[in-house]
C-alpha positions as semicolon CSV with decimal commas, in nm:
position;residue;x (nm);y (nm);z (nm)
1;X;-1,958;-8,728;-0,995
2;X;-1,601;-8,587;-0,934
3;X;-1,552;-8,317;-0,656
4;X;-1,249;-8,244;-0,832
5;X;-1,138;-7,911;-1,019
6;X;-0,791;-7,727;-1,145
7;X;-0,681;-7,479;-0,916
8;X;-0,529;-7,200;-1,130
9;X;-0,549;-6,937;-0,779
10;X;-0,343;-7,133;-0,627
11;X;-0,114;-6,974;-0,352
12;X;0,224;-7,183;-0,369
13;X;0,418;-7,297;-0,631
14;X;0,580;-7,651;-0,707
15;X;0,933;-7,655;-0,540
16;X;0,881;-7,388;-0,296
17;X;0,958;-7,443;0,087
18;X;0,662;-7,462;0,276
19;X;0,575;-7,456;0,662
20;X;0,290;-7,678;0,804
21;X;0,067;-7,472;1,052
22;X;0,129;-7,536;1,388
23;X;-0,209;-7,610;1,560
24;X;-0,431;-7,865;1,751
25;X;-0,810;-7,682;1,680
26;X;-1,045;-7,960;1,770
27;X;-1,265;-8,184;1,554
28;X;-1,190;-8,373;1,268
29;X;-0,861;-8,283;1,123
30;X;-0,725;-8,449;0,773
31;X;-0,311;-8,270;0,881
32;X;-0,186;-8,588;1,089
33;X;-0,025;-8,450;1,422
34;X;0,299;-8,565;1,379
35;X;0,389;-8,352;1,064
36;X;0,272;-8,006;1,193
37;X;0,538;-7,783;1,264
38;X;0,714;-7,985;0,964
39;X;0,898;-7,815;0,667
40;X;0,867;-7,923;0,308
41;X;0,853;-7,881;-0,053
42;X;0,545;-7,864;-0,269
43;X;0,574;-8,164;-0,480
44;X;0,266;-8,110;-0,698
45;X;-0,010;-7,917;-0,709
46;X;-0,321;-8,192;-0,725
47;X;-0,597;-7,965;-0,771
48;X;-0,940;-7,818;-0,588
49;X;-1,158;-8,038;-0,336
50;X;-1,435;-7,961;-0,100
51;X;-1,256;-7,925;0,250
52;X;-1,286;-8,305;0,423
53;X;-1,258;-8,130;0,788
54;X;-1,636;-7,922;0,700
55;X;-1,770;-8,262;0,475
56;X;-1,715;-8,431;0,807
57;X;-1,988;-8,215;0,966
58;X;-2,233;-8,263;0,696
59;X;-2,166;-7,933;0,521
60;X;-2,077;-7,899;0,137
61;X;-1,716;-7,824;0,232
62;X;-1,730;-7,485;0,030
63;X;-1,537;-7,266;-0,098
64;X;-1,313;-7,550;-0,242
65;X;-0,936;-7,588;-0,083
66;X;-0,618;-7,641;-0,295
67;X;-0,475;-7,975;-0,245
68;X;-0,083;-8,014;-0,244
69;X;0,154;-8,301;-0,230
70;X;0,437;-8,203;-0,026
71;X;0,766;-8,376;0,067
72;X;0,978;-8,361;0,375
73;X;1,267;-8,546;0,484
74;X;1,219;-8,812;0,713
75;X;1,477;-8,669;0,947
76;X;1,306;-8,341;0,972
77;X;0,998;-8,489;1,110
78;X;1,155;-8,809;1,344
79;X;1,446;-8,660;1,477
80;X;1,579;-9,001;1,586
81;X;1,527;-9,147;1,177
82;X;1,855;-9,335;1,134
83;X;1,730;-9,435;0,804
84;X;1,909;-9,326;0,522
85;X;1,919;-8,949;0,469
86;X;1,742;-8,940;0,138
87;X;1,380;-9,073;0,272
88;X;1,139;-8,868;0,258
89;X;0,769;-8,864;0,381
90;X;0,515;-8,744;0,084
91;X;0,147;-8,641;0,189
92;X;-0,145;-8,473;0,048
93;X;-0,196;-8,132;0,283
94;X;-0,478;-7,883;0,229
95;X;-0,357;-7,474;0,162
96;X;-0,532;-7,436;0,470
97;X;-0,248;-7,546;0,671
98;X;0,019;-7,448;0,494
99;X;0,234;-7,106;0,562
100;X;0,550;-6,981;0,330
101;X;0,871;-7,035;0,480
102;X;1,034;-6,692;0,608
C-alpha cells in the first residue's frame, strides 16, 4: 500500500528560493542538522507523505506533509567547500521546515 498522494495545496513552487527552519526541537527529526539555516531552491515537488517525525512515535503521521526536493550549493552549507562552485547538495525536506526567503 503506497502512503503516497499529489499535493495540489502545496505552498512553494518549483524554482523558488527557500529558507530551511532554523531549529533543534527534540526527538526524531528527518531535517539533518547541518543544512538548517541553509538556503535553496525547490527542485521538485515529490508529493504528500505521512510526517516520518510523528510515524516515529507510533502515530499515523496525519494530516499528510508536502515533500520537496531542494538544492543548495555546496558552498552555502560548508563554508570551507573548495570543491568546484557548481556542486550542489539535493535532499528531500518536509514543508514543515521550510520558510520563503524574504
Amino acid at each position: 500500500m503506497s502512503t503516497y498522494t499529489e499535493a495540489p495545496n502545496h505552498l512553494y513552487k518549483i524554482g523558488e528560493k527557500v529558507k530551511v527552519i532554523q531549529t533543534s526541537p527534540p526527538g526524531h527529526r528527518r531535517t539533518p542538522a547541518y543544512i538548517r539555516g541553509s538556503v535553496g531552491i525547490i527542485e521538485r515537488i515529490c508529493g504528500s507523505y505521512p510526517n516520518p517525525e510523528e510515524l516515529a512515535y507510533g502515530f499515523d503521521g496525519l494530516p499528510k506533509r508536502v515533500l520537496y526536493r531542494v538544492s543548495f550549493k555546496q558552498v552555502d552549507v560548508w563554508p570551507n567547500y573548495t570543491g568546484p562552485s557548481k556542486d550542489r547538495i539535493e535532499m528531500e525536506i518536509f514543508e514543515h521546515w521550510l520558510s520563503p526567503l524574504e
